[in-house]
Amino acid sequence: MTQNETCACGGRIDVHAHFLPECYAQALTKAGMTHLDGGMPVPQWSEAEALAVMDRQGIATAMISLSSPSTHFLPEEERTGLCREVNEEGAALLRNHPDRFGFFASLPLPDVAASLKEIDYAFETLGADGIILETNINGEYLGSPRFAPVFDELNRREATLFLHPTSPACFEAVALGRPAPLLEFPLDTTRAIVDLLYSRTLQARPHIKVIVPHGGAALPSLIARIAIFANVPFIEPRPLSEEEVFETLKSLYYDVALSAHPVPFEGLRRIAPVTQILFGSDWPFTPEFGVERNISMLDTMPGLSESDARTIARENAERIFPRLMRKT
């Protein structure tokens, strides 16, 4: 019996899935990039294989996006063109399979003006479901005042923003020769969220629906420490209070890619209600056996009711993406 047959949720909505369209794969090859982020090999991807994996794993819809390093391996002046090509490819998948795919559009940051134009094109012309941003842009974090116009526009549109980790600028010094997804990805996710909190970027723009990957990374473990520093007067800007930190993090969404283990999942449940937790696979950067293992652990999670499991698998994502709501 397949995962698809055993899933009583009507088919999972995967908010953390990646694609490597031909234009992107060719750009990586041209740049000589056979490995990414400190040793991770570039995976193979195709539309047919994506659909096959989704069928085997009971995934009705995958919200695709570029993984790290996005287009940041290119000179800044070349990013706009590749972002447009990638976004066009994502839109084509959406047109061809509107029930099976959605997509988060990539932006050519740090070029803010070009990024604002791409946001408009992505939503108004391509029908994007949201935007993806890497946790830092050439070492500059998202709470930087330079990026404020991007967040203002996303807030105005009440857009969905999917955050994805990338390597920190100091990666070579701290990675100890190991690939970034081992430690530096979750740590950079945590660093980016702290920056957005302490710069008050999130608090000032409450209409953005933010999805944090990998079960919130280190946030469940560090939330008390992050909150208590809101009381330190020489840190400016900063959250208004410890309570504001907890309330802001409670309002974000969190996917469970690579995180459906009882220990981190219990930590996540303590900072966010089940209504804020979403399914994510991280395929193809997580191979199918890893996706299947993550699903199996989620399906047998201690203390997780069948109702909660359905909520995580599909219903929460339907609220974010109402076009995917099943007709009854």
PDB file of C-alpha atoms in Angstrom, residues 8-305:
ATOM      1  CA  ALA A   8      -6.824  10.171   4.638  1.00  0.00           C
ATOM      2  CA  CYS A   9      -6.186  13.918   4.324  1.00  0.00           C
ATOM      3  CA  GLY A  10      -7.217  14.262   0.688  1.00  0.00           C
ATOM      4  CA  GLY A  11      -3.602  14.565  -0.418  1.00  0.00           C
ATOM      5  CA  ARG A  12      -0.819  16.480   1.268  1.00  0.00           C
ATOM      6  CA  ILE A  13       0.113  20.020   0.290  1.00  0.00           C
ATOM      7  CA  ASP A  14       3.895  20.278   0.287  1.00  0.00           C
ATOM      8  CA  VAL A  15       5.003  23.865   0.952  1.00  0.00           C
ATOM      9  CA  HIS A  16       8.723  23.024   0.836  1.00  0.00           C
ATOM     10  CA  ALA A  17       9.526  21.427  -2.507  1.00  0.00           C
ATOM     11  CA  HIS A  18      12.198  22.437  -4.979  1.00  0.00           C
ATOM     12  CA  PHE A  19      12.692  22.368  -8.707  1.00  0.00           C
ATOM     13  CA  LEU A  20      15.630  22.791 -11.050  1.00  0.00           C
ATOM     14  CA  PRO A  21      14.219  23.806 -14.435  1.00  0.00           C
ATOM     15  CA  GLU A  22      16.458  23.487 -17.465  1.00  0.00           C
ATOM     16  CA  CYS A  23      17.402  27.171 -17.523  1.00  0.00           C
ATOM     17  CA  TYR A  24      18.593  26.943 -13.922  1.00  0.00           C
ATOM     18  CA  ALA A  25      20.430  23.645 -14.367  1.00  0.00           C
ATOM     19  CA  GLN A  26      22.233  25.103 -17.385  1.00  0.00           C
ATOM     20  CA  ALA A  27      23.226  28.203 -15.406  1.00  0.00           C
ATOM     21  CA  LEU A  28      24.691  26.019 -12.654  1.00  0.00           C
ATOM     22  CA  THR A  29      26.606  23.962 -15.210  1.00  0.00           C
ATOM     23  CA  LYS A  30      27.922  27.081 -16.956  1.00  0.00           C
ATOM     24  CA  ALA A  31      29.170  28.357 -13.595  1.00  0.00           C
ATOM     25  CA  GLY A  32      30.907  25.020 -12.959  1.00  0.00           C
ATOM     26  CA  MET A  33      28.701  24.210  -9.986  1.00  0.00           C
ATOM     27  CA  THR A  34      28.322  20.463  -9.600  1.00  0.00           C
ATOM     28  CA  HIS A  35      28.084  20.769  -5.801  1.00  0.00           C
ATOM     29  CA  LEU A  36      26.292  23.330  -3.677  1.00  0.00           C
ATOM     30  CA  ASP A  37      26.731  24.683  -0.165  1.00  0.00           C
ATOM     31  CA  GLY A  38      29.917  23.057   0.933  1.00  0.00           C
ATOM     32  CA  GLY A  39      29.609  19.680  -0.713  1.00  0.00           C
ATOM     33  CA  MET A  40      25.977  18.856  -1.478  1.00  0.00           C
ATOM     34  CA  PRO A  41      25.700  17.480  -5.030  1.00  0.00           C
ATOM     35  CA  VAL A  42      23.221  19.069  -7.418  1.00  0.00           C
ATOM     36  CA  PRO A  43      20.247  16.669  -7.540  1.00  0.00           C
ATOM     37  CA  GLN A  44      18.453  15.547 -10.659  1.00  0.00           C
ATOM     38  CA  TRP A  45      14.957  16.958 -11.198  1.00  0.00           C
ATOM     39  CA  SER A  46      12.273  16.544 -13.822  1.00  0.00           C
ATOM     40  CA  GLU A  47       8.575  17.278 -13.975  1.00  0.00           C
ATOM     41  CA  ALA A  48       7.769  13.602 -14.554  1.00  0.00           C
ATOM     42  CA  GLU A  49       9.857  12.405 -11.602  1.00  0.00           C
ATOM     43  CA  ALA A  50       8.416  15.107  -9.346  1.00  0.00           C
ATOM     44  CA  LEU A  51       4.892  13.922 -10.131  1.00  0.00           C
ATOM     45  CA  ALA A  52       5.886  10.295  -9.631  1.00  0.00           C
ATOM     46  CA  VAL A  53       7.399  10.991  -6.204  1.00  0.00           C
ATOM     47  CA  MET A  54       4.358  13.041  -5.244  1.00  0.00           C
ATOM     48  CA  ASP A  55       2.036  10.202  -6.236  1.00  0.00           C
ATOM     49  CA  ARG A  56       4.038   7.638  -4.280  1.00  0.00           C
ATOM     50  CA  GLN A  57       4.163   9.827  -1.172  1.00  0.00           C
ATOM     51  CA  GLY A  58       0.558  10.998  -1.139  1.00  0.00           C
ATOM     52  CA  ILE A  59       1.393  14.596  -2.061  1.00  0.00           C
ATOM     53  CA  ALA A  60      -1.421  16.224  -3.994  1.00  0.00           C
ATOM     54  CA  THR A  61       0.260  19.582  -4.557  1.00  0.00           C
ATOM     55  CA  ALA A  62       3.859  20.786  -4.324  1.00  0.00           C
ATOM     56  CA  MET A  63       4.682  24.470  -3.926  1.00  0.00           C
ATOM     57  CA  ILE A  64       7.964  24.578  -5.811  1.00  0.00           C
ATOM     58  CA  SER A  65      10.816  27.032  -5.373  1.00  0.00           C
ATOM     59  CA  LEU A  66      14.537  27.368  -5.935  1.00  0.00           C
ATOM     60  CA  SER A  67      16.753  26.063  -3.173  1.00  0.00           C
ATOM     61  CA  SER A  68      20.018  27.635  -2.058  1.00  0.00           C
ATOM     62  CA  PRO A  69      21.987  29.312  -3.568  1.00  0.00           C
ATOM     63  CA  SER A  70      19.047  30.641  -5.616  1.00  0.00           C
ATOM     64  CA  THR A  71      20.651  32.939  -8.211  1.00  0.00           C
ATOM     65  CA  HIS A  72      23.253  34.299  -5.793  1.00  0.00           C
ATOM     66  CA  PHE A  73      26.083  32.420  -7.508  1.00  0.00           C
ATOM     67  CA  LEU A  74      25.786  34.861 -10.425  1.00  0.00           C
ATOM     68  CA  PRO A  75      27.060  38.422 -10.629  1.00  0.00           C
ATOM     69  CA  GLU A  76      24.355  40.765  -9.414  1.00  0.00           C
ATOM     70  CA  GLU A  77      23.665  42.155 -12.887  1.00  0.00           C
ATOM     71  CA  GLU A  78      22.826  38.651 -14.207  1.00  0.00           C
ATOM     72  CA  ARG A  79      20.359  37.639 -11.496  1.00  0.00           C
ATOM     73  CA  THR A  80      17.350  39.503 -12.862  1.00  0.00           C
ATOM     74  CA  GLY A  81      17.349  37.573 -16.117  1.00  0.00           C
ATOM     75  CA  LEU A  82      17.690  34.160 -14.529  1.00  0.00           C
ATOM     76  CA  CYS A  83      15.026  34.927 -11.904  1.00  0.00           C
ATOM     77  CA  ARG A  84      12.615  35.827 -14.707  1.00  0.00           C
ATOM     78  CA  GLU A  85      13.379  32.605 -16.599  1.00  0.00           C
ATOM     79  CA  VAL A  86      12.939  30.487 -13.471  1.00  0.00           C
ATOM     80  CA  ASN A  87       9.692  32.213 -12.572  1.00  0.00           C
ATOM     81  CA  GLU A  88       8.367  31.692 -16.088  1.00  0.00           C
ATOM     82  CA  GLU A  89       9.148  27.984 -15.751  1.00  0.00           C
ATOM     83  CA  GLY A  90       7.357  27.836 -12.396  1.00  0.00           C
ATOM     84  CA  ALA A  91       4.326  29.525 -13.937  1.00  0.00           C
ATOM     85  CA  ALA A  92       4.342  27.026 -16.802  1.00  0.00           C
ATOM     86  CA  LEU A  93       4.181  24.134 -14.336  1.00  0.00           C
ATOM     87  CA  LEU A  94       1.298  25.869 -12.581  1.00  0.00           C
ATOM     88  CA  ARG A  95      -0.582  26.345 -15.861  1.00  0.00           C
ATOM     89  CA  ASN A  96      -0.028  22.755 -16.962  1.00  0.00           C
ATOM     90  CA  HIS A  97      -0.869  21.209 -13.584  1.00  0.00           C
ATOM     91  CA  PRO A  98      -2.853  23.759 -11.536  1.00  0.00           C
ATOM     92  CA  ASP A  99      -3.876  21.197  -8.920  1.00  0.00           C
ATOM     93  CA  ARG A 100      -0.464  19.560  -8.658  1.00  0.00           C
ATOM     94  CA  PHE A 101       1.901  22.534  -8.522  1.00  0.00           C
ATOM     95  CA  GLY A 102       2.135  26.007  -7.102  1.00  0.00           C
ATOM     96  CA  PHE A 103       5.238  28.155  -7.024  1.00  0.00           C
ATOM     97  CA  PHE A 104       7.096  30.746  -5.022  1.00  0.00           C
ATOM     98  CA  ALA A 105       8.764  33.320  -7.246  1.00  0.00           C
ATOM     99  CA  SER A 106      12.446  34.178  -6.836  1.00  0.00           C
ATOM    100  CA  LEU A 107      13.686  37.771  -6.623  1.00  0.00           C
ATOM    101  CA  PRO A 108      16.941  39.283  -7.930  1.00  0.00           C
ATOM    102  CA  LEU A 109      18.072  40.768  -4.628  1.00  0.00           C
ATOM    103  CA  PRO A 110      19.988  42.825  -3.619  1.00  0.00           C
ATOM    104  CA  ASP A 111      18.564  44.862  -6.512  1.00  0.00           C
ATOM    105  CA  VAL A 112      15.467  46.232  -4.759  1.00  0.00           C
ATOM    106  CA  ALA A 113      14.045  48.084  -7.742  1.00  0.00           C
ATOM    107  CA  ALA A 114      14.262  44.998  -9.961  1.00  0.00           C
ATOM    108  CA  SER A 115      12.820  42.871  -7.158  1.00  0.00           C
ATOM    109  CA  LEU A 116       9.783  45.137  -6.820  1.00  0.00           C
ATOM    110  CA  LYS A 117       9.196  44.814 -10.559  1.00  0.00           C
ATOM    111  CA  GLU A 118       9.523  41.034 -10.306  1.00  0.00           C
ATOM    112  CA  ILE A 119       7.026  40.909  -7.432  1.00  0.00           C
ATOM    113  CA  ASP A 120       4.498  42.761  -9.557  1.00  0.00           C
ATOM    114  CA  TYR A 121       5.135  40.542 -12.586  1.00  0.00           C
ATOM    115  CA  ALA A 122       5.061  37.357 -10.511  1.00  0.00           C
ATOM    116  CA  PHE A 123       1.689  38.092  -8.943  1.00  0.00           C
ATOM    117  CA  GLU A 124      -0.065  40.068 -11.668  1.00  0.00           C
ATOM    118  CA  THR A 125       1.117  38.153 -14.752  1.00  0.00           C
ATOM    119  CA  LEU A 126       2.384  34.753 -13.630  1.00  0.00           C
ATOM    120  CA  GLY A 127      -0.077  34.021 -10.829  1.00  0.00           C
ATOM    121  CA  ALA A 128       2.590  33.121  -8.265  1.00  0.00           C
ATOM    122  CA  ASP A 129       1.429  31.722  -4.933  1.00  0.00           C
ATOM    123  CA  GLY A 130       4.108  33.585  -3.010  1.00  0.00           C
ATOM    124  CA  ILE A 131       7.702  34.714  -2.873  1.00  0.00           C
ATOM    125  CA  ILE A 132      10.825  32.895  -1.701  1.00  0.00           C
ATOM    126  CA  LEU A 133      13.727  34.721  -0.044  1.00  0.00           C
ATOM    127  CA  GLU A 134      17.028  33.289   1.081  1.00  0.00           C
ATOM    128  CA  THR A 135      17.967  33.965   4.709  1.00  0.00           C
ATOM    129  CA  ASN A 136      20.767  36.323   3.698  1.00  0.00           C
ATOM    130  CA  ILE A 137      21.748  38.118   0.521  1.00  0.00           C
ATOM    131  CA  ASN A 138      25.526  38.213   0.087  1.00  0.00           C
ATOM    132  CA  GLY A 139      25.816  38.269   3.887  1.00  0.00           C
ATOM    133  CA  GLU A 140      23.206  41.018   4.339  1.00  0.00           C
ATOM    134  CA  TYR A 141      20.223  39.842   6.387  1.00  0.00           C
ATOM    135  CA  LEU A 142      16.599  40.515   5.587  1.00  0.00           C
ATOM    136  CA  GLY A 143      16.032  42.998   8.382  1.00  0.00           C
ATOM    137  CA  SER A 144      18.366  45.426   6.631  1.00  0.00           C
ATOM    138  CA  PRO A 145      16.704  48.800   5.944  1.00  0.00           C
ATOM    139  CA  ARG A 146      17.739  48.371   2.304  1.00  0.00           C
ATOM    140  CA  PHE A 147      15.189  45.571   1.913  1.00  0.00           C
ATOM    141  CA  ALA A 148      12.330  47.390   3.664  1.00  0.00           C
ATOM    142  CA  PRO A 149      10.550  48.324   0.385  1.00  0.00           C
ATOM    143  CA  VAL A 150      10.321  44.623  -0.522  1.00  0.00           C
ATOM    144  CA  PHE A 151       8.693  43.793   2.808  1.00  0.00           C
ATOM    145  CA  ASP A 152       6.396  46.809   2.516  1.00  0.00           C
ATOM    146  CA  GLU A 153       5.151  45.550  -0.841  1.00  0.00           C
ATOM    147  CA  LEU A 154       4.670  42.002   0.400  1.00  0.00           C
ATOM    148  CA  ASN A 155       2.730  43.335   3.372  1.00  0.00           C
ATOM    149  CA  ARG A 156       0.561  45.496   1.091  1.00  0.00           C
ATOM    150  CA  ARG A 157      -0.268  42.436  -0.980  1.00  0.00           C
ATOM    151  CA  GLU A 158      -0.818  40.247   2.116  1.00  0.00           C
ATOM    152  CA  ALA A 159       1.580  37.867   0.390  1.00  0.00           C
ATOM    153  CA  THR A 160       3.012  34.530   1.452  1.00  0.00           C
ATOM    154  CA  LEU A 161       6.760  34.594   2.043  1.00  0.00           C
ATOM    155  CA  PHE A 162       8.683  31.330   2.167  1.00  0.00           C
ATOM    156  CA  LEU A 163      12.078  31.665   3.822  1.00  0.00           C
ATOM    157  CA  HIS A 164      14.833  29.292   2.816  1.00  0.00           C
ATOM    158  CA  PRO A 165      18.250  28.938   4.409  1.00  0.00           C
ATOM    159  CA  THR A 166      21.484  29.587   2.636  1.00  0.00           C
ATOM    160  CA  SER A 167      25.101  29.583   3.766  1.00  0.00           C
ATOM    161  CA  PRO A 168      26.288  32.434   5.985  1.00  0.00           C
ATOM    162  CA  ALA A 169      29.037  34.697   4.693  1.00  0.00           C
ATOM    163  CA  CYS A 170      31.470  33.113   7.160  1.00  0.00           C
ATOM    164  CA  PHE A 171      30.624  29.579   6.009  1.00  0.00           C
ATOM    165  CA  GLU A 172      34.185  28.474   5.211  1.00  0.00           C
ATOM    166  CA  ALA A 173      35.347  29.486   8.692  1.00  0.00           C
ATOM    167  CA  VAL A 174      32.582  27.787  10.689  1.00  0.00           C
ATOM    168  CA  ALA A 175      31.500  24.764   8.626  1.00  0.00           C
ATOM    169  CA  LEU A 176      34.481  22.592   9.611  1.00  0.00           C
ATOM    170  CA  GLY A 177      34.431  21.030   6.154  1.00  0.00           C
ATOM    171  CA  ARG A 178      30.850  19.793   6.480  1.00  0.00           C
ATOM    172  CA  PRO A 179      27.924  20.647   4.165  1.00  0.00           C
ATOM    173  CA  ALA A 180      25.781  23.629   5.097  1.00  0.00           C
ATOM    174  CA  PRO A 181      22.509  21.718   5.612  1.00  0.00           C
ATOM    175  CA  LEU A 182      24.018  19.896   8.595  1.00  0.00           C
ATOM    176  CA  LEU A 183      24.266  22.953  10.872  1.00  0.00           C
ATOM    177  CA  GLU A 184      24.631  26.226   9.006  1.00  0.00           C
ATOM    178  CA  PHE A 185      21.246  26.091   7.271  1.00  0.00           C
ATOM    179  CA  PRO A 186      19.172  25.795  10.464  1.00  0.00           C
ATOM    180  CA  LEU A 187      21.432  28.260  12.261  1.00  0.00           C
ATOM    181  CA  ASP A 188      21.125  30.794   9.451  1.00  0.00           C
ATOM    182  CA  THR A 189      17.342  30.381   9.461  1.00  0.00           C
ATOM    183  CA  THR A 190      17.371  31.145  13.181  1.00  0.00           C
ATOM    184  CA  ARG A 191      19.716  34.104  12.662  1.00  0.00           C
ATOM    185  CA  ALA A 192      17.457  35.510   9.933  1.00  0.00           C
ATOM    186  CA  ILE A 193      14.305  35.272  12.063  1.00  0.00           C
ATOM    187  CA  VAL A 194      16.068  36.935  14.997  1.00  0.00           C
ATOM    188  CA  ASP A 195      17.173  39.714  12.654  1.00  0.00           C
ATOM    189  CA  LEU A 196      13.618  40.175  11.405  1.00  0.00           C
ATOM    190  CA  LEU A 197      12.357  40.259  15.001  1.00  0.00           C
ATOM    191  CA  TYR A 198      14.966  42.644  16.366  1.00  0.00           C
ATOM    192  CA  SER A 199      14.740  44.968  13.366  1.00  0.00           C
ATOM    193  CA  ARG A 200      10.947  44.921  13.923  1.00  0.00           C
ATOM    194  CA  THR A 201      10.475  44.006  10.260  1.00  0.00           C
ATOM    195  CA  LEU A 202       7.917  41.316  11.106  1.00  0.00           C
ATOM    196  CA  GLN A 203       6.041  43.279  13.761  1.00  0.00           C
ATOM    197  CA  ALA A 204       5.635  46.277  11.443  1.00  0.00           C
ATOM    198  CA  ARG A 205       4.258  44.139   8.603  1.00  0.00           C
ATOM    199  CA  PRO A 206       1.754  41.735  10.147  1.00  0.00           C
ATOM    200  CA  HIS A 207      -0.048  40.911   6.888  1.00  0.00           C
ATOM    201  CA  ILE A 208       2.821  38.850   5.437  1.00  0.00           C
ATOM    202  CA  LYS A 209       2.248  35.128   5.886  1.00  0.00           C
ATOM    203  CA  VAL A 210       5.764  33.903   6.712  1.00  0.00           C
ATOM    204  CA  ILE A 211       6.688  30.215   6.388  1.00  0.00           C
ATOM    205  CA  VAL A 212       9.775  29.192   8.380  1.00  0.00           C
ATOM    206  CA  PRO A 213      11.426  25.966   7.177  1.00  0.00           C
ATOM    207  CA  HIS A 214      12.616  22.861   9.001  1.00  0.00           C
ATOM    208  CA  GLY A 215      10.414  23.015  12.061  1.00  0.00           C
ATOM    209  CA  GLY A 216      11.591  26.484  13.008  1.00  0.00           C
ATOM    210  CA  ALA A 217      15.248  25.400  13.003  1.00  0.00           C
ATOM    211  CA  ALA A 218      16.769  26.315  16.408  1.00  0.00           C
ATOM    212  CA  LEU A 219      13.956  28.672  17.412  1.00  0.00           C
ATOM    213  CA  PRO A 220      12.203  26.191  19.742  1.00  0.00           C
ATOM    214  CA  SER A 221      15.423  25.708  21.712  1.00  0.00           C
ATOM    215  CA  LEU A 222      16.434  29.372  21.778  1.00  0.00           C
ATOM    216  CA  ILE A 223      13.103  31.193  22.047  1.00  0.00           C
ATOM    217  CA  ALA A 224      13.459  32.007  25.755  1.00  0.00           C
ATOM    218  CA  ARG A 225      16.963  33.380  25.231  1.00  0.00           C
ATOM    219  CA  ILE A 226      15.834  35.378  22.190  1.00  0.00           C
ATOM    220  CA  ALA A 227      12.938  36.805  24.170  1.00  0.00           C
ATOM    221  CA  ILE A 228      14.808  37.802  27.326  1.00  0.00           C
ATOM    222  CA  PHE A 229      17.255  39.959  25.365  1.00  0.00           C
ATOM    223  CA  ALA A 230      14.299  42.172  24.468  1.00  0.00           C
ATOM    224  CA  ASN A 231      14.843  43.612  27.966  1.00  0.00           C
ATOM    225  CA  VAL A 232      18.400  44.770  27.225  1.00  0.00           C
ATOM    226  CA  PRO A 233      18.206  48.574  26.794  1.00  0.00           C
ATOM    227  CA  PHE A 234      21.390  49.072  24.757  1.00  0.00           C
ATOM    228  CA  ILE A 235      20.073  46.859  21.928  1.00  0.00           C
ATOM    229  CA  GLU A 236      18.267  49.104  19.450  1.00  0.00           C
ATOM    230  CA  PRO A 237      15.992  48.403  17.736  1.00  0.00           C
ATOM    231  CA  ARG A 238      14.556  45.422  19.579  1.00  0.00           C
ATOM    232  CA  PRO A 239      11.211  43.777  20.357  1.00  0.00           C
ATOM    233  CA  LEU A 240       9.003  45.711  22.741  1.00  0.00           C
ATOM    234  CA  SER A 241       8.891  42.867  25.250  1.00  0.00           C
ATOM    235  CA  GLU A 242       9.466  39.184  25.823  1.00  0.00           C
ATOM    236  CA  GLU A 243       5.755  38.665  25.202  1.00  0.00           C
ATOM    237  CA  GLU A 244       6.035  40.268  21.766  1.00  0.00           C
ATOM    238  CA  VAL A 245       8.717  37.755  20.780  1.00  0.00           C
ATOM    239  CA  PHE A 246       6.532  34.819  21.788  1.00  0.00           C
ATOM    240  CA  GLU A 247       3.433  36.268  20.126  1.00  0.00           C
ATOM    241  CA  THR A 248       5.237  37.092  16.885  1.00  0.00           C
ATOM    242  CA  LEU A 249       6.803  33.647  16.584  1.00  0.00           C
ATOM    243  CA  LYS A 250       3.443  32.082  17.426  1.00  0.00           C
ATOM    244  CA  SER A 251       1.922  33.856  14.427  1.00  0.00           C
ATOM    245  CA  LEU A 252       4.390  32.482  11.868  1.00  0.00           C
ATOM    246  CA  TYR A 253       3.983  29.236   9.923  1.00  0.00           C
ATOM    247  CA  TYR A 254       6.454  26.348  10.155  1.00  0.00           C
ATOM    248  CA  ASP A 255       7.026  23.436   7.810  1.00  0.00           C
ATOM    249  CA  VAL A 256       8.150  20.035   9.073  1.00  0.00           C
ATOM    250  CA  ALA A 257      10.682  19.184   6.354  1.00  0.00           C
ATOM    251  CA  LEU A 258      13.434  17.070   7.960  1.00  0.00           C
ATOM    252  CA  SER A 259      11.827  17.814  11.343  1.00  0.00           C
ATOM    253  CA  ALA A 260       9.144  15.201  12.002  1.00  0.00           C
ATOM    254  CA  HIS A 261      10.985  13.684  14.944  1.00  0.00           C
ATOM    255  CA  PRO A 262       9.385  13.631  18.412  1.00  0.00           C
ATOM    256  CA  VAL A 263      12.117  15.757  20.031  1.00  0.00           C
ATOM    257  CA  PRO A 264      12.133  18.811  17.693  1.00  0.00           C
ATOM    258  CA  PHE A 265       8.419  18.436  16.981  1.00  0.00           C
ATOM    259  CA  GLU A 266       7.564  18.692  20.673  1.00  0.00           C
ATOM    260  CA  GLY A 267       9.658  21.854  20.857  1.00  0.00           C
ATOM    261  CA  LEU A 268       7.852  23.301  17.847  1.00  0.00           C
ATOM    262  CA  ARG A 269       4.445  22.545  19.389  1.00  0.00           C
ATOM    263  CA  ARG A 270       5.462  24.617  22.409  1.00  0.00           C
ATOM    264  CA  ILE A 271       6.069  27.777  20.356  1.00  0.00           C
ATOM    265  CA  ALA A 272       3.351  27.421  17.708  1.00  0.00           C
ATOM    266  CA  PRO A 273      -0.152  25.922  17.655  1.00  0.00           C
ATOM    267  CA  VAL A 274      -0.935  23.074  15.308  1.00  0.00           C
ATOM    268  CA  THR A 275      -2.807  25.537  13.079  1.00  0.00           C
ATOM    269  CA  GLN A 276       0.575  27.062  12.126  1.00  0.00           C
ATOM    270  CA  ILE A 277       2.347  23.817  11.155  1.00  0.00           C
ATOM    271  CA  LEU A 278       2.609  22.729   7.514  1.00  0.00           C
ATOM    272  CA  PHE A 279       3.836  19.686   5.637  1.00  0.00           C
ATOM    273  CA  GLY A 280       7.127  19.957   3.744  1.00  0.00           C
ATOM    274  CA  SER A 281       9.285  17.409   1.956  1.00  0.00           C
ATOM    275  CA  ASP A 282      12.414  19.298   0.766  1.00  0.00           C
ATOM    276  CA  TRP A 283      12.536  16.971  -2.264  1.00  0.00           C
ATOM    277  CA  PRO A 284      14.728  16.503  -4.317  1.00  0.00           C
ATOM    278  CA  PHE A 285      17.430  17.831  -1.960  1.00  0.00           C
ATOM    279  CA  THR A 286      16.048  15.341   0.531  1.00  0.00           C
ATOM    280  CA  PRO A 287      15.935  12.043  -1.395  1.00  0.00           C
ATOM    281  CA  GLU A 288      12.667  10.140  -1.538  1.00  0.00           C
ATOM    282  CA  PHE A 289      13.602   7.677   1.193  1.00  0.00           C
ATOM    283  CA  GLY A 290      14.107  10.642   3.519  1.00  0.00           C
ATOM    284  CA  VAL A 291      10.747  12.114   2.548  1.00  0.00           C
ATOM    285  CA  GLU A 292       9.062   8.763   3.178  1.00  0.00           C
ATOM    286  CA  ARG A 293      10.800   8.438   6.552  1.00  0.00           C
ATOM    287  CA  ASN A 294       9.711  11.941   7.564  1.00  0.00           C
ATOM    288  CA  ILE A 295       6.093  11.170   6.598  1.00  0.00           C
ATOM    289  CA  SER A 296       6.160   7.898   8.511  1.00  0.00           C
ATOM    290  CA  MET A 297       7.463   9.613  11.645  1.00  0.00           C
ATOM    291  CA  LEU A 298       4.837  12.329  11.330  1.00  0.00           C
ATOM    292  CA  ASP A 299       2.087   9.730  10.900  1.00  0.00           C
ATOM    293  CA  THR A 300       3.163   7.989  14.115  1.00  0.00           C
ATOM    294  CA  MET A 301       3.995  11.118  16.133  1.00  0.00           C
ATOM    295  CA  PRO A 302       3.151  10.606  19.819  1.00  0.00           C
ATOM    296  CA  GLY A 303       0.249  12.767  20.926  1.00  0.00           C
ATOM    297  CA  LEU A 304      -0.736  13.863  17.429  1.00  0.00           C
ATOM    298  CA  SER A 305      -4.409  13.163  16.778  1.00  0.00           C
TER     299      SER A 305
END
